[in-house]
Amino acid sequence: MTDPLLQASDLSAHYTTTDGFLERLLGIGDTVRAVDGVDLELSAGETLGLVGESGCGKTTLAQTLVGLREPTSGSVTYRDKPLAAWSRAALRTNVQYLFQDPLASLNPQQPVTDIVSEPLAIHDIVPADRRDDRVATLLERVGLDPLTANRYPHAFSGGQRQRIALARALAVEPELLVCDEPVSALDASEQARICNLLADLQDEFGLSYLVVSHDLSVVEHVADRIAVMYLGEIVDIGPSDALFEDAAHPYTEALLSAIPEPDPCWTGERIVLEGDVPSPIDPPAGCRFHTRCPVVIPPDEFDLEPAAFRSMLTLRKRLEVGEDDWLESLVPRDGRHGDTATGTTEAIRDRFDIPSPLADPEAEAILERALEAIVAGNVGGASEQLGAAFETPCETIEPELQAEGDHRVACHRFDDDRAGDRRSRPSE
């Protein structure tokens, strides 16, 4: 990679949730760790895709990278110069931001000609007597009829409003354009047209792009590299073709499996992640994905399949947080011995899809004692037994981004001392 155009080092962006004026005044509230220790690079002329589920911190990261938000810690440099050292005018003529909702970012009280010409006037790029011609050229370049320049934003479709926003961004002749969900609200045909337009503009003006999206199928067609974000951290980053051909991180693999496949004969398997994304206010220790990971690593002392251990971990986590409403339907109110108890332990296994018996006899004995404790009403004791015996390194040790082929991956399955056969896919 050449020297980066934009670079973030150990970048964090936290903010505090507040419900009212008094809380804001006193600084009371929970800290949301929206971006937490991110390293990222973007080269000149490159398109970098930033993907992940809603709420993972993509937009916060993008806005912090271009100075629209103040970082909590870490640094951002643009052309080897700290972002804070750039004047606002100089930064805005080099870096532009294309917001997700063009209708919200366009002044509804201004006609298109004023919207597009405003940056020309603010930065004194084009003399006043030539601005109308420049606006007409920009509108034509993004696929709009210059004769519509006197209309207001509400008179245009979603795709046309996105083109207006794009024309406004191009007015200052930037070299970096951040596109935040540029096609999320458009139909498939208009998505394709906007993506093609972005590619044409990149070739024509030598633009660099940071494209933020939750849709990998969109990013696949425009990005040279893709960074996958989960709960404020980058967990996988690499060339677009390599990421699609051989996903390294299990979260990336789950995202790829969710892409709709038009082939009716496709026989692939959808990877369904359990539970919700944890809160960025209190993210899990260790690997933040371990609470949902289908191939979480079993303890070294037991010979367990990842799928079986995942089921046991789910049971353990449910007991630890006190989610035991499901027990009422499985554990009878009277008679907790003999055949009834045996039947109930099997019902718990079935409820959490835990094999019977486990492949490892020692693990089976520990699990069976914990299940019997649950049946006897000692849920706390069962939780302690499972926690003491079946702690995974994924929940105690935070993985670092490390090279794995063409990727850099934050996953313990690729640690040299833990790899073994744990690189197997969830479906295997």
Short mmCIF file of C-alpha atoms in Angstrom, two decimals:
data_model
loop_
_atom_site.label_atom_id
_atom_site.label_comp_id
_atom_site.label_asym_id
_atom_site.label_seq_id
_atom_site.Cartn_x
_atom_site.Cartn_y
_atom_site.Cartn_z
CA MET A 1 0.00 0.00 0.00
CA THR A 2 1.24 3.53 -0.76
CA ASP A 3 1.43 6.19 1.95
CA PRO A 4 -2.09 6.59 3.29
CA LEU A 5 -4.19 9.60 2.37
CA LEU A 6 -6.23 9.25 5.58
CA GLN A 7 -5.06 7.35 8.64
CA ALA A 8 -6.57 6.66 12.07
CA SER A 9 -4.47 5.34 14.95
CA ASP A 10 -6.08 3.89 18.09
CA LEU A 11 -9.09 6.11 17.43
CA SER A 12 -11.93 6.19 19.96
CA ALA A 13 -15.14 8.21 19.99
CA HIS A 14 -17.28 7.97 23.12
CA TYR A 15 -20.32 10.00 24.05
CA THR A 16 -22.61 10.25 27.04
CA THR A 17 -26.31 9.48 26.98
CA THR A 18 -28.45 12.10 28.70
CA ASP A 19 -32.21 12.38 29.09
CA GLY A 20 -32.65 16.00 30.06
CA PHE A 21 -31.12 19.44 30.59
CA LEU A 22 -29.97 18.74 34.16
CA GLU A 23 -28.20 15.52 33.17
CA ARG A 24 -26.44 17.30 30.33
CA LEU A 25 -25.45 20.18 32.61
CA LEU A 26 -24.00 17.89 35.27
CA GLY A 27 -22.49 15.44 32.80
CA ILE A 28 -24.56 12.55 34.12
CA GLY A 29 -25.22 9.60 31.86
CA ASP A 30 -23.88 6.35 30.49
CA THR A 31 -20.79 6.34 28.28
CA VAL A 32 -21.41 4.86 24.84
CA ARG A 33 -18.22 3.43 23.36
CA ALA A 34 -19.29 3.90 19.74
CA VAL A 35 -15.74 3.67 18.36
CA ASP A 36 -13.10 1.96 20.46
CA GLY A 37 -9.45 1.77 19.43
CA VAL A 38 -9.72 1.69 15.63
CA ASP A 39 -6.71 1.62 13.28
CA LEU A 40 -7.59 2.34 9.66
CA GLU A 41 -5.88 3.52 6.48
CA LEU A 42 -7.19 4.82 3.16
CA SER A 43 -4.88 5.32 0.17
CA ALA A 44 -5.22 7.90 -2.57
CA GLY A 45 -7.49 6.68 -5.37
CA GLU A 46 -8.78 3.79 -3.25
CA THR A 47 -12.33 2.86 -2.31
CA LEU A 48 -12.58 1.46 1.20
CA GLY A 49 -15.86 -0.12 2.27
CA LEU A 50 -16.89 0.04 5.93
CA VAL A 51 -19.60 -2.51 6.77
CA GLY A 52 -21.44 -3.87 9.79
CA GLU A 53 -24.84 -4.10 11.43
CA SER A 54 -26.80 -1.00 12.37
CA GLY A 55 -25.48 0.49 15.60
CA CYS A 56 -21.96 -0.89 15.30
CA GLY A 57 -20.38 2.59 15.09
CA LYS A 58 -19.84 2.97 11.32
CA THR A 59 -21.29 6.46 10.97
CA THR A 60 -19.62 7.70 14.16
CA LEU A 61 -16.28 6.43 12.87
CA ALA A 62 -16.79 8.01 9.43
CA GLN A 63 -17.74 11.39 10.90
CA THR A 64 -14.82 11.31 13.34
CA LEU A 65 -12.41 10.52 10.50
CA VAL A 66 -13.36 13.73 8.66
CA GLY A 67 -13.66 16.07 11.63
CA LEU A 68 -17.44 16.18 11.99
CA ARG A 69 -17.06 14.65 15.47
CA GLU A 70 -14.32 15.14 18.03
CA PRO A 71 -12.42 11.97 18.95
CA THR A 72 -12.18 10.92 22.59
CA SER A 73 -8.66 9.62 22.08
CA GLY A 74 -6.31 8.52 19.34
CA SER A 75 -5.36 10.45 16.23
CA VAL A 76 -6.44 11.08 12.64
CA THR A 77 -4.05 12.34 9.99
CA TYR A 78 -4.86 13.56 6.50
CA ARG A 79 -1.90 13.71 4.13
CA ASP A 80 0.43 13.08 7.10
CA LYS A 81 -0.92 16.15 8.88
CA PRO A 82 -3.07 15.91 12.03
CA LEU A 83 -6.69 16.62 11.27
CA ALA A 84 -6.82 19.29 13.96
CA ALA A 85 -4.00 21.19 12.23
CA TRP A 86 -6.08 21.71 9.08
CA SER A 87 -8.17 24.84 8.78
CA ARG A 88 -11.88 24.17 8.41
CA ALA A 89 -11.93 25.68 4.92
CA ALA A 90 -8.92 23.69 3.71
CA LEU A 91 -10.29 20.43 5.09
CA ARG A 92 -13.74 20.94 3.59
CA THR A 93 -12.35 21.64 0.12
CA ASN A 94 -10.37 18.40 0.29
CA VAL A 95 -12.84 16.15 2.09
CA GLN A 96 -16.61 16.04 1.57
CA TYR A 97 -19.32 13.99 3.31
CA LEU A 98 -22.34 12.53 1.50
CA PHE A 99 -25.01 12.01 4.15
CA GLN A 100 -27.32 9.01 4.31
CA ASP A 101 -30.57 10.97 3.97
CA PRO A 102 -30.19 13.55 1.18
CA LEU A 103 -33.58 15.10 1.90
CA ALA A 104 -32.48 15.91 5.46
CA SER A 105 -29.13 17.33 4.29
CA LEU A 106 -30.61 19.56 1.55
CA ASN A 107 -32.19 22.87 2.53
CA PRO A 108 -35.89 22.52 1.61
CA GLN A 109 -36.20 26.29 1.26
CA GLN A 110 -33.49 26.62 -1.38
CA PRO A 111 -33.70 25.69 -5.06
CA VAL A 112 -31.11 23.30 -6.39
CA THR A 113 -29.10 26.06 -8.05
CA ASP A 114 -28.56 27.75 -4.66
CA ILE A 115 -27.78 24.44 -2.91
CA VAL A 116 -25.06 23.50 -5.39
CA SER A 117 -23.63 27.02 -5.77
CA GLU A 118 -23.41 27.70 -2.02
CA PRO A 119 -20.03 25.96 -1.53
CA LEU A 120 -18.72 27.74 -4.63
CA ALA A 121 -19.51 31.06 -2.95
CA ILE A 122 -18.34 30.09 0.55
CA HIS A 123 -14.93 28.93 -0.67
CA ASP A 124 -14.75 31.51 -3.49
CA ILE A 125 -14.00 28.82 -6.04
CA VAL A 126 -15.86 30.28 -9.02
CA PRO A 127 -16.64 33.97 -9.69
CA ALA A 128 -20.28 34.93 -9.20
CA ASP A 129 -20.92 35.53 -12.89
CA ARG A 130 -19.82 31.98 -13.76
CA ARG A 131 -21.54 30.03 -10.98
CA ASP A 132 -24.72 29.26 -12.90
CA ASP A 133 -22.66 27.66 -15.67
CA ARG A 134 -20.68 25.68 -13.12
CA VAL A 135 -23.89 24.47 -11.46
CA ALA A 136 -25.28 23.38 -14.83
CA THR A 137 -22.09 21.44 -15.57
CA LEU A 138 -22.15 19.71 -12.19
CA LEU A 139 -25.81 18.72 -12.49
CA GLU A 140 -25.26 17.36 -15.96
CA ARG A 141 -22.22 15.42 -14.78
CA VAL A 142 -24.25 13.61 -12.11
CA GLY A 143 -27.05 12.79 -14.54
CA LEU A 144 -29.55 15.60 -13.89
CA ASP A 145 -31.12 18.00 -16.34
CA PRO A 146 -29.72 21.53 -15.72
CA LEU A 147 -33.18 22.90 -16.57
CA THR A 148 -34.41 21.52 -13.23
CA ALA A 149 -32.00 23.72 -11.25
CA ASN A 150 -34.77 26.07 -10.11
CA ARG A 151 -36.82 23.29 -8.51
CA TYR A 152 -36.78 22.51 -4.80
CA PRO A 153 -35.57 19.21 -3.23
CA HIS A 154 -39.08 17.87 -2.55
CA ALA A 155 -39.76 17.81 -6.30
CA PHE A 156 -37.11 15.13 -6.89
CA SER A 157 -36.99 11.38 -6.29
CA GLY A 158 -34.65 9.82 -3.72
CA GLY A 159 -32.07 8.93 -6.34
CA GLN A 160 -32.21 12.42 -7.84
CA ARG A 161 -31.76 14.02 -4.42
CA GLN A 162 -28.71 11.87 -3.85
CA ARG A 163 -27.32 13.16 -7.17
CA ILE A 164 -27.97 16.74 -6.05
CA ALA A 165 -26.03 16.09 -2.84
CA LEU A 166 -23.26 14.53 -4.92
CA ALA A 167 -23.12 17.57 -7.23
CA ARG A 168 -22.84 19.84 -4.18
CA ALA A 169 -20.00 17.72 -2.78
CA LEU A 170 -18.13 17.78 -6.09
CA ALA A 171 -18.45 21.57 -6.37
CA VAL A 172 -15.34 22.16 -4.23
CA GLU A 173 -13.35 19.55 -6.20
CA PRO A 174 -12.49 17.30 -3.22
CA GLU A 175 -10.10 14.38 -3.35
CA LEU A 176 -11.84 12.32 -0.66
CA LEU A 177 -15.58 11.66 -0.50
CA VAL A 178 -17.19 9.84 2.43
CA CYS A 179 -20.44 8.18 1.31
CA ASP A 180 -22.65 7.22 4.26
CA GLU A 181 -25.17 4.58 3.09
CA PRO A 182 -25.36 6.27 -0.33
CA VAL A 183 -27.92 3.85 -1.81
CA SER A 184 -29.72 2.35 1.21
CA ALA A 185 -33.05 4.10 0.48
CA LEU A 186 -33.07 3.41 -3.28
CA ASP A 187 -34.48 0.61 -5.36
CA ALA A 188 -32.12 -1.93 -6.94
CA SER A 189 -31.95 -0.30 -10.37
CA GLU A 190 -31.19 3.15 -8.94
CA GLN A 191 -28.63 1.63 -6.58
CA ALA A 192 -26.78 0.21 -9.57
CA ARG A 193 -26.89 3.56 -11.39
CA ILE A 194 -25.53 5.48 -8.39
CA CYS A 195 -22.75 2.91 -7.89
CA ASN A 196 -21.80 3.17 -11.56
CA LEU A 197 -21.84 6.95 -11.31
CA LEU A 198 -19.50 6.87 -8.31
CA ALA A 199 -17.11 4.62 -10.24
CA ASP A 200 -17.17 6.93 -13.28
CA LEU A 201 -16.53 10.02 -11.12
CA GLN A 202 -13.64 8.28 -9.40
CA ASP A 203 -12.00 7.55 -12.76
CA GLU A 204 -12.63 11.07 -14.01
CA PHE A 205 -11.57 13.07 -10.96
CA GLY A 206 -9.20 10.67 -9.19
CA LEU A 207 -11.41 10.54 -6.12
CA SER A 208 -10.87 8.41 -3.03
CA TYR A 209 -13.95 6.95 -1.33
CA LEU A 210 -14.90 5.72 2.09
CA VAL A 211 -18.23 3.94 1.54
CA VAL A 212 -20.22 3.16 4.68
CA SER A 213 -22.90 0.50 4.30
CA HIS A 214 -24.69 -2.34 6.07
CA ASP A 215 -25.08 -4.10 2.70
CA LEU A 216 -22.08 -6.18 1.63
CA SER A 217 -23.61 -6.83 -1.79
CA VAL A 218 -23.39 -3.09 -2.55
CA VAL A 219 -19.89 -2.64 -1.19
CA GLU A 220 -18.66 -5.67 -3.16
CA HIS A 221 -19.15 -3.81 -6.44
CA VAL A 222 -17.42 -0.55 -5.48
CA ALA A 223 -14.75 -1.28 -2.85
CA ASP A 224 -11.11 -2.22 -3.33
CA ARG A 225 -10.85 -3.18 0.34
CA ILE A 226 -13.48 -3.83 2.99
CA ALA A 227 -13.29 -3.22 6.73
CA VAL A 228 -15.83 -5.11 8.85
CA MET A 229 -16.90 -3.38 12.06
CA TYR A 230 -18.53 -4.92 15.11
CA LEU A 231 -19.49 -3.08 18.29
CA GLY A 232 -17.02 -0.23 17.82
CA GLU A 233 -14.05 -2.28 16.61
CA ILE A 234 -12.63 -3.41 13.27
CA VAL A 235 -12.65 -7.22 13.30
CA ASP A 236 -11.73 -8.02 9.69
CA ILE A 237 -10.13 -6.03 6.89
CA GLY A 238 -8.78 -7.05 3.52
CA PRO A 239 -9.17 -6.89 -0.27
CA SER A 240 -12.76 -7.13 -1.42
CA ASP A 241 -12.28 -10.20 -3.62
CA ALA A 242 -10.34 -12.06 -0.91
CA LEU A 243 -12.96 -11.29 1.71
CA PHE A 244 -15.77 -12.63 -0.47
CA GLU A 245 -13.86 -15.71 -1.60
CA ASP A 246 -12.63 -16.75 1.84
CA ALA A 247 -14.14 -14.91 4.78
CA ALA A 248 -11.80 -15.12 7.75
CA HIS A 249 -13.76 -13.76 10.70
CA PRO A 250 -16.94 -15.66 11.70
CA TYR A 251 -18.87 -12.37 11.84
CA THR A 252 -17.84 -11.59 8.25
CA GLU A 253 -18.95 -15.07 7.25
CA ALA A 254 -22.35 -14.51 8.86
CA LEU A 255 -22.77 -11.20 7.01
CA LEU A 256 -21.89 -12.85 3.71
CA SER A 257 -24.36 -15.66 4.30
CA ALA A 258 -27.13 -13.07 4.71
CA ILE A 259 -26.70 -11.68 1.18
CA PRO A 260 -29.75 -12.70 -0.91
CA GLU A 261 -28.83 -15.23 -3.58
CA PRO A 262 -30.78 -14.96 -6.85
CA ASP A 263 -29.86 -18.49 -7.94
CA PRO A 264 -32.85 -20.77 -7.13
CA CYS A 265 -30.49 -23.76 -7.10
CA TRP A 266 -28.22 -22.22 -4.47
CA THR A 267 -27.64 -24.67 -1.63
CA GLY A 268 -25.63 -22.51 0.76
CA GLU A 269 -26.51 -22.28 4.42
CA ARG A 270 -27.57 -19.08 6.19
CA ILE A 271 -25.65 -18.48 9.42
CA VAL A 272 -28.11 -17.16 11.98
CA LEU A 273 -26.46 -15.36 14.88
CA GLU A 274 -28.05 -15.87 18.28
CA GLY A 275 -29.17 -12.94 20.39
CA ASP A 276 -28.88 -9.22 19.86
CA VAL A 277 -25.83 -7.03 19.47
CA PRO A 278 -24.64 -6.19 23.01
CA SER A 279 -24.88 -2.61 24.19
CA PRO A 280 -21.90 -0.34 23.41
CA ILE A 281 -22.45 1.10 26.89
CA ASP A 282 -21.21 -2.16 28.44
CA PRO A 283 -19.54 -4.28 25.73
CA PRO A 284 -18.50 -7.85 26.59
CA ALA A 285 -14.99 -8.53 27.81
CA GLY A 286 -12.56 -10.40 25.59
CA CYS A 287 -13.74 -10.78 22.02
CA ARG A 288 -16.88 -8.66 21.75
CA PHE A 289 -18.38 -11.12 19.29
CA HIS A 290 -18.08 -14.14 21.58
CA THR A 291 -21.65 -13.82 22.90
CA ARG A 292 -22.97 -14.60 19.40
CA CYS A 293 -20.09 -16.40 17.70
CA PRO A 294 -21.06 -19.83 16.29
CA VAL A 295 -17.45 -21.10 16.51
CA VAL A 296 -16.44 -19.79 19.92
CA ILE A 297 -13.34 -21.65 21.14
CA PRO A 298 -13.88 -24.39 23.79
CA PRO A 299 -11.52 -24.59 26.79
CA ASP A 300 -8.25 -26.32 25.93
CA GLU A 301 -8.76 -29.12 28.49
CA PHE A 302 -11.89 -30.47 26.79
CA ASP A 303 -12.37 -32.11 23.41
CA LEU A 304 -15.60 -30.42 22.32
CA GLU A 305 -17.06 -29.49 18.98
CA PRO A 306 -17.60 -25.72 18.55
CA ALA A 307 -21.33 -26.19 17.96
CA ALA A 308 -21.77 -28.21 21.16
CA PHE A 309 -19.77 -25.72 23.18
CA ARG A 310 -21.71 -22.81 21.69
CA SER A 311 -24.93 -24.41 22.97
CA MET A 312 -23.48 -24.91 26.44
CA LEU A 313 -22.20 -21.34 26.52
CA THR A 314 -25.65 -20.05 25.58
CA LEU A 315 -27.18 -22.00 28.47
CA ARG A 316 -24.52 -20.68 30.84
CA LYS A 317 -25.02 -17.06 29.79
CA ARG A 318 -28.79 -17.35 30.16
CA LEU A 319 -28.33 -18.64 33.71
CA GLU A 320 -25.77 -15.95 34.58
CA VAL A 321 -28.05 -13.06 33.64
CA GLY A 322 -31.04 -14.62 35.36
CA GLU A 323 -33.01 -15.40 32.22
CA ASP A 324 -34.72 -18.57 33.43
CA ASP A 325 -38.36 -18.04 32.41
CA TRP A 326 -37.95 -21.00 30.07
CA LEU A 327 -37.41 -23.26 33.08
CA GLU A 328 -41.03 -23.06 34.14
CA SER A 329 -42.15 -25.06 31.14
CA LEU A 330 -39.37 -27.65 31.55
CA VAL A 331 -39.05 -28.19 35.30
CA PRO A 332 -42.20 -29.59 36.98
CA ARG A 333 -43.44 -28.00 40.18
CA ASP A 334 -43.63 -31.38 41.94
CA GLY A 335 -41.53 -34.53 41.78
CA ARG A 336 -37.95 -33.70 40.80
CA HIS A 337 -36.45 -37.15 41.11
CA GLY A 338 -36.19 -40.39 39.22
CA ASP A 339 -37.55 -40.52 35.68
CA THR A 340 -38.98 -37.03 35.93
CA ALA A 341 -35.57 -35.53 36.67
CA THR A 342 -33.94 -37.49 33.87
CA GLY A 343 -36.59 -36.38 31.46
CA THR A 344 -36.16 -32.78 32.52
CA THR A 345 -32.38 -32.75 32.01
CA GLU A 346 -32.96 -34.12 28.51
CA ALA A 347 -35.57 -31.41 27.93
CA ILE A 348 -32.99 -28.76 28.85
CA ARG A 349 -30.53 -30.35 26.44
CA ASP A 350 -33.14 -30.27 23.72
CA ARG A 351 -34.06 -26.68 24.54
CA PHE A 352 -30.46 -25.55 23.95
CA ASP A 353 -29.55 -28.16 21.33
CA ILE A 354 -26.82 -29.72 23.49
CA PRO A 355 -25.74 -33.19 22.26
CA SER A 356 -26.34 -36.16 24.53
CA PRO A 357 -23.83 -37.31 25.51
CA LEU A 358 -20.97 -34.85 24.86
CA ALA A 359 -17.93 -36.23 23.07
CA ASP A 360 -15.72 -35.50 26.09
CA PRO A 361 -16.65 -37.74 29.10
CA GLU A 362 -15.28 -35.29 31.69
CA ALA A 363 -17.21 -32.40 30.17
CA GLU A 364 -20.32 -34.61 30.06
CA ALA A 365 -20.03 -35.38 33.77
CA ILE A 366 -19.71 -31.68 34.68
CA LEU A 367 -22.63 -30.74 32.47
CA GLU A 368 -24.85 -33.47 33.87
CA ARG A 369 -24.19 -32.33 37.44
CA ALA A 370 -25.09 -28.77 36.44
CA LEU A 371 -28.31 -29.92 34.75
CA GLU A 372 -29.28 -31.88 37.84
CA ALA A 373 -28.68 -28.76 39.96
CA ILE A 374 -31.00 -26.80 37.67
CA VAL A 375 -33.72 -29.44 38.05
CA ALA A 376 -33.26 -29.33 41.82
CA GLY A 377 -33.83 -25.58 41.75
CA ASN A 378 -30.21 -24.58 42.37
CA VAL A 379 -29.84 -22.34 39.30
CA GLY A 380 -27.07 -20.25 40.89
CA GLY A 381 -25.03 -23.34 41.71
CA ALA A 382 -25.43 -24.67 38.18
CA SER A 383 -24.29 -21.34 36.76
CA GLU A 384 -21.19 -21.40 38.97
CA GLN A 385 -20.35 -24.97 37.94
CA LEU A 386 -20.62 -24.19 34.24
CA GLY A 387 -18.70 -20.92 34.60
CA ALA A 388 -15.84 -22.50 36.52
CA ALA A 389 -15.43 -25.43 34.11
CA PHE A 390 -16.26 -24.02 30.68
CA GLU A 391 -14.67 -20.56 30.47
CA THR A 392 -13.53 -19.79 26.92
CA PRO A 393 -10.47 -17.67 26.10
CA CYS A 394 -12.78 -15.69 23.78
CA GLU A 395 -14.49 -14.11 26.81
CA THR A 396 -11.36 -13.22 28.74
CA ILE A 397 -8.71 -12.22 26.18
CA GLU A 398 -9.25 -9.45 23.62
CA PRO A 399 -7.99 -10.51 20.17
CA GLU A 400 -5.76 -8.21 18.14
CA LEU A 401 -5.86 -7.63 14.40
CA GLN A 402 -3.28 -9.95 12.89
CA ALA A 403 -2.37 -11.09 9.40
CA GLU A 404 -4.22 -14.12 8.07
CA GLY A 405 -3.55 -14.51 4.35
CA ASP A 406 -4.69 -11.31 2.65
CA HIS A 407 -6.78 -10.30 5.68
CA ARG A 408 -6.09 -8.79 9.04
CA VAL A 409 -8.41 -10.53 11.48
CA ALA A 410 -9.23 -10.08 15.17
CA CYS A 411 -10.13 -13.65 16.11
CA HIS A 412 -8.53 -16.15 18.49
CA ARG A 413 -9.08 -18.96 15.98
CA PHE A 414 -6.09 -17.54 14.12
CA ASP A 415 -3.75 -17.23 17.08
CA ASP A 416 -0.76 -19.49 16.50
CA ASP A 417 -1.14 -21.16 19.91
CA ARG A 418 -4.88 -21.71 19.55
CA ALA A 419 -5.39 -22.40 15.85
CA GLY A 420 -5.41 -26.20 15.54
CA ASP A 421 -8.55 -27.31 13.77
CA ARG A 422 -10.55 -24.35 15.07
CA ARG A 423 -10.49 -22.58 11.73
CA SER A 424 -13.36 -24.78 10.59
CA ARG A 425 -16.47 -23.03 9.34
CA PRO A 426 -19.68 -22.93 11.38
CA SER A 427 -21.42 -25.15 8.84
CA GLU A 428 -18.74 -27.82 8.93
#
